[in-house]
Short mmCIF file of C-alpha atoms in Angstrom, two decimals:
data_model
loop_
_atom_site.label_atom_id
_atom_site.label_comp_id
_atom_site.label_asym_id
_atom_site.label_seq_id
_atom_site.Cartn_x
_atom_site.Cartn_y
_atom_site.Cartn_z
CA UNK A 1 6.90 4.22 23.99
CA UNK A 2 9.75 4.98 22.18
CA UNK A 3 11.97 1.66 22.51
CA UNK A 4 11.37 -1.94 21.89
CA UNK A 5 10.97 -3.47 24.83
CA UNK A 6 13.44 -6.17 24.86
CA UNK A 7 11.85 -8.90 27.51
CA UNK A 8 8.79 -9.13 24.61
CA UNK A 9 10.74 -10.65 21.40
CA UNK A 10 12.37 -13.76 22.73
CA UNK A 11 8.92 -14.61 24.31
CA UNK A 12 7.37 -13.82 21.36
CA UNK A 13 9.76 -15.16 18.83
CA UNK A 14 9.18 -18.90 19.60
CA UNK A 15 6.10 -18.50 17.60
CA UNK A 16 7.39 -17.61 14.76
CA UNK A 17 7.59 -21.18 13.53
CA UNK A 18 4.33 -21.54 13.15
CA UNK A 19 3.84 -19.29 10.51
CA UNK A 20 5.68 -20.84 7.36
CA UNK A 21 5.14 -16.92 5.10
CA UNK A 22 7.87 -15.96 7.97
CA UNK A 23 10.88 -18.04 6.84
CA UNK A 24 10.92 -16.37 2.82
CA UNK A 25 9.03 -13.20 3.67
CA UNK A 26 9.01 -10.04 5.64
CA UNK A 27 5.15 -10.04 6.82
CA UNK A 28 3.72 -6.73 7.84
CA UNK A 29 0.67 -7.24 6.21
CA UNK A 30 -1.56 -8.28 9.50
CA UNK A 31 -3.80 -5.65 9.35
CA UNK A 32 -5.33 -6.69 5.90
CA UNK A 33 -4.44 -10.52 6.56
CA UNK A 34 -3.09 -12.20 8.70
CA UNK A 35 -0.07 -14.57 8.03
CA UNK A 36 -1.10 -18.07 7.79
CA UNK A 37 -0.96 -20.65 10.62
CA UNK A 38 0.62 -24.33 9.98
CA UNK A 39 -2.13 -25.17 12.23
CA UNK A 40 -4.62 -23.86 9.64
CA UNK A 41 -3.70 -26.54 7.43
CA UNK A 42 -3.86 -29.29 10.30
CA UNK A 43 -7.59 -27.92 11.57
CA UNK A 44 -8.57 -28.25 7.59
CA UNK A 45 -7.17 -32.04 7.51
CA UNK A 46 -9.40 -32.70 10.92
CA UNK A 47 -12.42 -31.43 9.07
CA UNK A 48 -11.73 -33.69 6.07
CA UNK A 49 -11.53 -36.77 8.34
CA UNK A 50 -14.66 -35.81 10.60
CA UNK A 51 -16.56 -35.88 7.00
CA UNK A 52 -15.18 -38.59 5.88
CA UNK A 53 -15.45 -40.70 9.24
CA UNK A 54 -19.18 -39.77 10.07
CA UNK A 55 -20.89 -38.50 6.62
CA UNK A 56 -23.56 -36.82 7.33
CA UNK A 57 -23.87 -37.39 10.77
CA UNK A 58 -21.29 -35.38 11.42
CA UNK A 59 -23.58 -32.45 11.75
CA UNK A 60 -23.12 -32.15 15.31
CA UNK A 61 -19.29 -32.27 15.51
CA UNK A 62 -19.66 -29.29 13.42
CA UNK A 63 -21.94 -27.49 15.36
CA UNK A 64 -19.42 -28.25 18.45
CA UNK A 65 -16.99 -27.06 16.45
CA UNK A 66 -19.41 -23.80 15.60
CA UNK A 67 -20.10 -22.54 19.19
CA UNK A 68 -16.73 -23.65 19.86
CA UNK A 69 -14.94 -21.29 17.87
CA UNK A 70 -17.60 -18.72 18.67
CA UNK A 71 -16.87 -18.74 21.90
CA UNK A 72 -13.34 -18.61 21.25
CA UNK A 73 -13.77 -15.33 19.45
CA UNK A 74 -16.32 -14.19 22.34
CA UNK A 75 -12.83 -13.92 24.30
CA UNK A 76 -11.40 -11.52 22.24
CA UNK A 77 -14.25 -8.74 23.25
CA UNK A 78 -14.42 -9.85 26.58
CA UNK A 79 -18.00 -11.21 26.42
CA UNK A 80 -19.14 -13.73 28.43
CA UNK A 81 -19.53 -17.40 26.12
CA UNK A 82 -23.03 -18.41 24.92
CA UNK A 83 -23.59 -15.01 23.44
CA UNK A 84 -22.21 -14.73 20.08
CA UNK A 85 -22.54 -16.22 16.50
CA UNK A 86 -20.23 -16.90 13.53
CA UNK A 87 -21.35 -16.17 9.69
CA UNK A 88 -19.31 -15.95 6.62
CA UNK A 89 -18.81 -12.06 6.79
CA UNK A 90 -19.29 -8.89 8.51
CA UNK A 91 -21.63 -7.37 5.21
CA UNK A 92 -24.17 -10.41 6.44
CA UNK A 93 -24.28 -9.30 9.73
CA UNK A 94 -24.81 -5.51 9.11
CA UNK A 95 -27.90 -6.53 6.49
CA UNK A 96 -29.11 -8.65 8.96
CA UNK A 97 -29.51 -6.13 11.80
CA UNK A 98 -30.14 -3.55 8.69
CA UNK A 99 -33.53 -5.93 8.15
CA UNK A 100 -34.71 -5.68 12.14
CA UNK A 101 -35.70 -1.97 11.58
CA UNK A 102 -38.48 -0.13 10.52
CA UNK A 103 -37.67 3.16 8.38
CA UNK A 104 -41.11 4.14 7.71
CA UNK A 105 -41.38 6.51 11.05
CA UNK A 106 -39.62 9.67 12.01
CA UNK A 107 -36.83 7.46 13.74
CA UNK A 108 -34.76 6.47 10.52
CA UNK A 109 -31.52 7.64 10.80
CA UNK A 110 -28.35 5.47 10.25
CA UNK A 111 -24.88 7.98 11.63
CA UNK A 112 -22.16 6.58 10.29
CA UNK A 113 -18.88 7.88 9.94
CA UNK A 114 -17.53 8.71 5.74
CA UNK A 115 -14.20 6.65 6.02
CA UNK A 116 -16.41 3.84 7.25
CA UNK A 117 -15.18 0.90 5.17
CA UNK A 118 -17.13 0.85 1.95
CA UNK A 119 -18.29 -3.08 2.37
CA UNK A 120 -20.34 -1.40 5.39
CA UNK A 121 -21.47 1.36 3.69
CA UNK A 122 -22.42 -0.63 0.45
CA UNK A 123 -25.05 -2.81 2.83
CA UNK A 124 -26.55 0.56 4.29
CA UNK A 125 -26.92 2.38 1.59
CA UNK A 126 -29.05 0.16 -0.30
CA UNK A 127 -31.19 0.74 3.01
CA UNK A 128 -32.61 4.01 1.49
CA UNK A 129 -34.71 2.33 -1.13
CA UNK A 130 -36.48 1.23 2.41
CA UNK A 131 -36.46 4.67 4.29
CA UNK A 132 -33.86 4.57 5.69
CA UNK A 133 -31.67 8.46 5.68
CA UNK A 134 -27.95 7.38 5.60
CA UNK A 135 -26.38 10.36 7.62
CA UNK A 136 -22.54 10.47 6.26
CA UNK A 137 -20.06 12.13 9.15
CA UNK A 138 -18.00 14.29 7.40
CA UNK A 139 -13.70 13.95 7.77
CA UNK A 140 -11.70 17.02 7.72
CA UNK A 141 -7.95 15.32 7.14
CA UNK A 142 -9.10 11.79 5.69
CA UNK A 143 -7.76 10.44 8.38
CA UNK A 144 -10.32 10.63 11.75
CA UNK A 145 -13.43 12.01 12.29
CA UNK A 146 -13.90 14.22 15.36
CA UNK A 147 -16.11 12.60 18.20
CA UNK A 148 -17.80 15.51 18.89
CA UNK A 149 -18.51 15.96 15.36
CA UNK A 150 -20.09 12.09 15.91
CA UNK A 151 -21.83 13.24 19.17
CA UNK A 152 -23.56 16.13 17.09
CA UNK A 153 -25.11 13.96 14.61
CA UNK A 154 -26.98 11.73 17.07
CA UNK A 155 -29.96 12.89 17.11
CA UNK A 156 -33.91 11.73 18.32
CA UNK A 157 -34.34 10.63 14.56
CA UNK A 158 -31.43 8.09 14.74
CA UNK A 159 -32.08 4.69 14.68
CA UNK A 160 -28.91 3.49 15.02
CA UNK A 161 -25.10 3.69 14.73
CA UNK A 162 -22.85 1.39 12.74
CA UNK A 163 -19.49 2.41 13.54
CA UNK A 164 -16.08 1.54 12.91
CA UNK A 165 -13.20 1.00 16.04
CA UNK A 166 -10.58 1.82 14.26
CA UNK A 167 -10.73 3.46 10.50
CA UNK A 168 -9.48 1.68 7.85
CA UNK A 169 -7.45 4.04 6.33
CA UNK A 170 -5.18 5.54 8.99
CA UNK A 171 -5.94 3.14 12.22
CA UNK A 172 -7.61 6.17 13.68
CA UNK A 173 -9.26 5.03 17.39
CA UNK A 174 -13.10 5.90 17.60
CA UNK A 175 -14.16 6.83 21.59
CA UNK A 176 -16.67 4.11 20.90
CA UNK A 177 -17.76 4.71 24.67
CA UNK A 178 -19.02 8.20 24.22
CA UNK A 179 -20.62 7.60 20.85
CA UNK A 180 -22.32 4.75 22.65
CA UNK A 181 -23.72 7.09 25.76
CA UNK A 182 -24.76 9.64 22.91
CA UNK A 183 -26.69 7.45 21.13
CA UNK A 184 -28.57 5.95 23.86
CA UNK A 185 -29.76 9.41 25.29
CA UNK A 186 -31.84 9.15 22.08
CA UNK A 187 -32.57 5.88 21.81
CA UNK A 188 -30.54 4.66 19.31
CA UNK A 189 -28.78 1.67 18.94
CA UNK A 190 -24.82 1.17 18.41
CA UNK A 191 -23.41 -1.02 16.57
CA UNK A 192 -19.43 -1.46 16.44
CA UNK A 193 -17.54 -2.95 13.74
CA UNK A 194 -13.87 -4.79 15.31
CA UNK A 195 -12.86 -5.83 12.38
CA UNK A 196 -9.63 -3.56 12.22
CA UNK A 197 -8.91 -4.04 15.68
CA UNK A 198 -9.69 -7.60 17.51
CA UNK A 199 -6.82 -9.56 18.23
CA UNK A 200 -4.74 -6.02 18.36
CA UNK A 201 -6.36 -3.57 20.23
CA UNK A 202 -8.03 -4.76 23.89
CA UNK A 203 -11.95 -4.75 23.85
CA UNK A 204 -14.28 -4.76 26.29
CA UNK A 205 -17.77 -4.87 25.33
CA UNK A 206 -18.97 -4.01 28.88
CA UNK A 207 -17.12 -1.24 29.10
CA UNK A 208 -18.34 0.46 25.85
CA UNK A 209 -22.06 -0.77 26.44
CA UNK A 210 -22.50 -0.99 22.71
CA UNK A 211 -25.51 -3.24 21.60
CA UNK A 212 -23.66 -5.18 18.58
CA UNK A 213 -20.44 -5.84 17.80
CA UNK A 214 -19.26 -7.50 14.94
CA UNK A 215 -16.03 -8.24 13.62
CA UNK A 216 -14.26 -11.37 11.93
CA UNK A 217 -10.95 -13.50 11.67
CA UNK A 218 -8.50 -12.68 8.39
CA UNK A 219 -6.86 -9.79 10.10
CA UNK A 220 -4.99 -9.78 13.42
CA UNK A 221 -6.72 -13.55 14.47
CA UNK A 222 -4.79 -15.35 11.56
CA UNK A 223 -7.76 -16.95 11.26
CA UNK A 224 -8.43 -16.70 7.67
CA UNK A 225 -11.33 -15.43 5.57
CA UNK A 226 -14.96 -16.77 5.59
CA UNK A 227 -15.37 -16.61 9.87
CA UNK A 228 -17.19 -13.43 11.28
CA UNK A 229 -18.59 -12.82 14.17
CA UNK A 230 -21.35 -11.31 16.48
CA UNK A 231 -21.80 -10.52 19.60
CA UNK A 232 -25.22 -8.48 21.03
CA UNK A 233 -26.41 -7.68 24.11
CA UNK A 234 -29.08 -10.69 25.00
CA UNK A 235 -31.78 -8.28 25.66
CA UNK A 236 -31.95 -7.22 22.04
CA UNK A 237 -33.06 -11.07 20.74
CA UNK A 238 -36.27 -10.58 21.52
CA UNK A 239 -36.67 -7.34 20.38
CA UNK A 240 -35.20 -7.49 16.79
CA UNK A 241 -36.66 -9.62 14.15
CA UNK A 242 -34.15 -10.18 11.04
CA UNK A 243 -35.54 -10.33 7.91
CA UNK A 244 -33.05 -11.83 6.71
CA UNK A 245 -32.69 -15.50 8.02
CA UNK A 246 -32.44 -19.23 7.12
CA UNK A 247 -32.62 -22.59 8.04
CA UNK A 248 -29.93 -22.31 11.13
CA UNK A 249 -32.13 -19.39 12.64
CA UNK A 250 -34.81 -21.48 13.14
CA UNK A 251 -35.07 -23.19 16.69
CA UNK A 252 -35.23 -26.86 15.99
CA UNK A 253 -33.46 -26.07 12.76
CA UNK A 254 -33.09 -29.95 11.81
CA UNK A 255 -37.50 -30.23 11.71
CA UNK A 256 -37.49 -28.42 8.51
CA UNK A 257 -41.12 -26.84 9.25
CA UNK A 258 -42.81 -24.65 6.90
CA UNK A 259 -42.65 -21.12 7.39
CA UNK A 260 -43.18 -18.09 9.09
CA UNK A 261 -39.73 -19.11 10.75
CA UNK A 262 -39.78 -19.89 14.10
CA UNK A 263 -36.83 -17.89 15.30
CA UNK A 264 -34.17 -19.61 18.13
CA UNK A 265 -34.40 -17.96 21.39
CA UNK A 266 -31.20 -17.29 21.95
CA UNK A 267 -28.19 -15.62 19.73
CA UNK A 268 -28.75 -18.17 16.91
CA UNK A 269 -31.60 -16.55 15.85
CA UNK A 270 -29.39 -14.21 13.90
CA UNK A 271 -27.95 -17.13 11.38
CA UNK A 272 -28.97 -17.30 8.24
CA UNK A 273 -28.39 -20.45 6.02
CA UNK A 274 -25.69 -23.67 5.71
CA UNK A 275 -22.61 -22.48 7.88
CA UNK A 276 -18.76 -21.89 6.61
CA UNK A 277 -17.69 -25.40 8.55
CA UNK A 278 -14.40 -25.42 6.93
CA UNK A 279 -13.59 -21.65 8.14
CA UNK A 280 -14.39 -22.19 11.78
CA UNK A 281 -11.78 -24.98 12.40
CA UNK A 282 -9.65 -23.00 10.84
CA UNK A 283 -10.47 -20.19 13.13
CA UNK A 284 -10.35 -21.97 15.99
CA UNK A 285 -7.38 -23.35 15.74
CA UNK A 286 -5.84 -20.15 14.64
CA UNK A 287 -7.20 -18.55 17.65
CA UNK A 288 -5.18 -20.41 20.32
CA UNK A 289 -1.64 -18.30 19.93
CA UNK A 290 -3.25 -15.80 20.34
CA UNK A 291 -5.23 -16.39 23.25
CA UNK A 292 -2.01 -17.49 24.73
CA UNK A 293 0.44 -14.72 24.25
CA UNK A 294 -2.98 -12.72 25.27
CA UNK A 295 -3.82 -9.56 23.92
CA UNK A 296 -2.17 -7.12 26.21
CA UNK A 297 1.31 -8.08 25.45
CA UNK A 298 0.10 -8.54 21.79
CA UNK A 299 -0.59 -4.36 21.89
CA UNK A 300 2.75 -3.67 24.25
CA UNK A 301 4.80 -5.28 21.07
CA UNK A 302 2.65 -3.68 17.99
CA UNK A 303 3.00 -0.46 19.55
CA UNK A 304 6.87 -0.38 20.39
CA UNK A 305 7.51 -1.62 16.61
CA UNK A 306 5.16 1.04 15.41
CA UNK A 307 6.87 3.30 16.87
CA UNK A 308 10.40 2.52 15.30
CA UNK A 309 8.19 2.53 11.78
CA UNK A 310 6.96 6.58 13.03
CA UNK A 311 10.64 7.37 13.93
CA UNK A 312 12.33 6.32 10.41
CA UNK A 313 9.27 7.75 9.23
CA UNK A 314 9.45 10.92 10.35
CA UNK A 315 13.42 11.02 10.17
CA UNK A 316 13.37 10.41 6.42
CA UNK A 317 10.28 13.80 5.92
CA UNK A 318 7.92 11.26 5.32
CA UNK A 319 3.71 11.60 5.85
CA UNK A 320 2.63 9.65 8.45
CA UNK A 321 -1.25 9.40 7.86
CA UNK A 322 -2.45 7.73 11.08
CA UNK A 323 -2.18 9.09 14.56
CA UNK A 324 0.75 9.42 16.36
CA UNK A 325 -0.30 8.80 20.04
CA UNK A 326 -0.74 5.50 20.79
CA UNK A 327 -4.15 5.68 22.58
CA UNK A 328 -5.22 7.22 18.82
CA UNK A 329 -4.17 4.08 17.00
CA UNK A 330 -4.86 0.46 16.22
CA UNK A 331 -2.38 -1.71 14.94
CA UNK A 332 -0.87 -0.19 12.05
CA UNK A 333 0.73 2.72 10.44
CA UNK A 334 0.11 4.49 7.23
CA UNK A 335 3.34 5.65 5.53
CA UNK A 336 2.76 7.75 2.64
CA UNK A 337 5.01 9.92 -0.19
CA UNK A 338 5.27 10.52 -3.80
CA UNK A 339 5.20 7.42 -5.58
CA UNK A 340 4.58 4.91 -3.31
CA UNK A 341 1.95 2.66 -4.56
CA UNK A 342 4.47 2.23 -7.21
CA UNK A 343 7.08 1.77 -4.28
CA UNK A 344 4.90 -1.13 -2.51
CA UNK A 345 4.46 -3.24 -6.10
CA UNK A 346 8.48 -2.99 -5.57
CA UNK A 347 8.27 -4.15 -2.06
CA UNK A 348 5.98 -6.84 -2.61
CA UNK A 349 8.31 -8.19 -5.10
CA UNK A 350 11.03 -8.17 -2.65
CA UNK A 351 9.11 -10.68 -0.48
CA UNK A 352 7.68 -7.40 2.00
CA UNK A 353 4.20 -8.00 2.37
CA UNK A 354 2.12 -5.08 3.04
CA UNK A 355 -1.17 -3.04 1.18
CA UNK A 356 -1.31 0.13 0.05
CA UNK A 357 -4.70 2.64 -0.02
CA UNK A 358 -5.54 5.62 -1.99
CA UNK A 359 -5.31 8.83 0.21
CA UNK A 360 -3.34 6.71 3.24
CA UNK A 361 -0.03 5.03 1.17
CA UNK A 362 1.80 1.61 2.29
CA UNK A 363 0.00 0.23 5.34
CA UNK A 364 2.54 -1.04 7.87
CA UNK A 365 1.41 -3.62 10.12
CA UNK A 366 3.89 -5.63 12.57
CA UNK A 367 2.17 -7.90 14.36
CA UNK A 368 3.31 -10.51 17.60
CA UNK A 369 5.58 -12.54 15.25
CA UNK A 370 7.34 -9.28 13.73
CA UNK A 371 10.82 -8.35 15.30
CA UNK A 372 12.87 -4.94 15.53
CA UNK A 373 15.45 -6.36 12.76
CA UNK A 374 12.04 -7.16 10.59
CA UNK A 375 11.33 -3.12 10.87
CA UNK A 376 14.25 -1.70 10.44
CA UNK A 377 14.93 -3.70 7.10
CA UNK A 378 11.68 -2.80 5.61
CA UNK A 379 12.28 0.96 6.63
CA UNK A 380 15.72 1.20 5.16
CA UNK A 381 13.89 -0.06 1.73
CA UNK A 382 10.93 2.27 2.59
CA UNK A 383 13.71 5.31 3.02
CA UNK A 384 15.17 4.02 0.09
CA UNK A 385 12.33 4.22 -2.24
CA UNK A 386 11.33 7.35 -1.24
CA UNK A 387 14.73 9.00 -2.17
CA UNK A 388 15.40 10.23 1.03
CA UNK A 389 18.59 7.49 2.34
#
């Protein structure tokens, strides 16, 4: 794709409104979070009233307002609703599943790719004090990590898989699908970490057959931080046992009965203590552009402005440190040359809002509200910084 496609912005562009960072900033900053919704601020108002109209019976508004927004997010992986739960963060989740699994047998491995995000790798790691062997797959350009190189380190003494979708630091694609049919040869279990990529990138848990997938909202959803979510197969509920738990994994969760827990029998089993109300009708009201525009057409526009961002890239000599096929990358590109974290504190000070990494450089991420002008005016300061206009 190597031109915008024009029928996309004028559809697109009536949305920009309701993002107020859009009318004093150049946002291209989706892919670490996203810009705010106006309707963020109208969702947190409705939760102020519903406490302050019902007290504390407003318990079950809020847990409306829970599966709600779960299933909301459920629509994002294309998994069917009544299957997935919400928690303040993706590190929870990981633990959680981390605490189903027994490491004192031969089956103890945990294959995991090294530019896994370190959040991730922080929760597993802490793992070996249990048994558990953290098997690190090695990257030979800091930038992917070869599937067959994934494929090779699946072995019968993996337990299971906690991979990324798309890597952090360059928006490198994982063939999650392949991974997945490797690691149930051996019986291992996958579990696939969205966060990078929902609301950008189409998913389709079916398709992959992974057994987890887990992802949350302050990215590409708009939706904020303190919403994450999880999807697993229903199959597994039985079968895994968190350790780690609370009050809202219980079934009847509102009898307060004395332990041992007695887990739900169904997905809420997986929940842990008081939920992140506020965050949820946030999300869910950040969710509905989103599910309108529809993620398809969501992709068709982040790619075509990517794109312009690899051309001025690569006309101005500059490293491009994410992959240039499309089918390779998520939502963003990483622009790199001498001095730019220095260049993006300059940028950022201009009003352009974007990150920069060690090892990756500014991370450039247009999104559905982003237009062709937006690019080419943070490129020509890009160029400009660089030295090379």
């Amino acid at each position: 794709m190597n031109s915008i496609r024009p029928e996309l912005q004028p559809q697109l562009a009536r949305y920009r409104d309701d993002y107020p960072i859009l009318a004093h900033s150049t946002y291209m900053n989706s892919n670490s979070m996203g810009a705010m919704p106006r309707q963020a601020a109208e969702a947190l108002q409705k939760y102020a009233d519903d406490w302050a109209s019902e007290g504390v019976e407003v318990w079950p508004r809020w847990l409306d307002v829970m599966r709600e927004a779960a299933d909301s997010a459920a629509r994002f992986l294309n998994a069917p609703p009544g299957q997935t739960i919400l928690n303040q963060n993706v590190a929870y989740f990981q633990a959680a599943i981390a605490s189903c699994l027994d490491y004192t047998g031969g089956k103890n491995r945990v294959v995991v790719e090294s530019l896994q995000f370190p959040n991730v790798l922080y929760v597993w790691e802490r793992f070996r004090e249990l048994g558990a062997e953290l098997a690190l797959v090695p990257s030979d350009d800091g930038m992917t990590i070869p599937t067959e190189r994934m494929l090779a380190a699946i072995d019968e003494r993996t337990a299971i898989v906690p991979l990324s979708h798309g890597i952090y630091v360059s928006g490198a694609l994982q063939d999650i699908t392949a991974i997945t049919r490797r690691a149930h040869e051996v019986g291992a279990l996958v579990m696939v970490d969205v966060y990078q990529t929902a609301g950008a990138v189409p998913i389709d848990v079916a398709e992959w057959d992974a057994d987890i997938v887990v992802g949350g909202s302050h990215k590409w959803l708009c939706g904020g931080p303190g919403t994450a979510f999880m999807w697993m197969k229903p199959e597994l509920r039985e079968r895994l046992r968190p350790r780690m738990t609370g009050w809202m994994g219980h079934q009847d969760p509102f009898a307060f009965e004395p332990p041992p827990i007695r887990y739900a029998d169904d997905h809420r089993r997986f929940l842990a203590g008081t939920p992140s109300i506020p965050a949820y009708y946030v999300a869910l009201a950040a969710y509905h552009n989103l599910h309108e525009i529809g993620v398809e057409r969501i992709r068709a526009h982040n790619l075509a402005l990517c794109q312009r961002i690899i051309d001025r890239a690569h006309e101005a000599g500059l490293v491009v440190h994410s992959p240039i096929e499309h089918e390779r990358r998520t939502g963003f590109v990483a622009v790199d040359f001498e001095g730019s974290e220095d260049a993006s504190k300059r940028l950022i000070d201009e009003r352009y809002k974007l990150d920069w990494r060690p090892n990756c450089g500014l991370r450039l991420g247009p999104h559905f509200y982003n237009t062709e002008a937006e690019v080419e005016r943070l490129m020509d300061r890009v160029v400009a910084l660089a030295g090379r206009s």
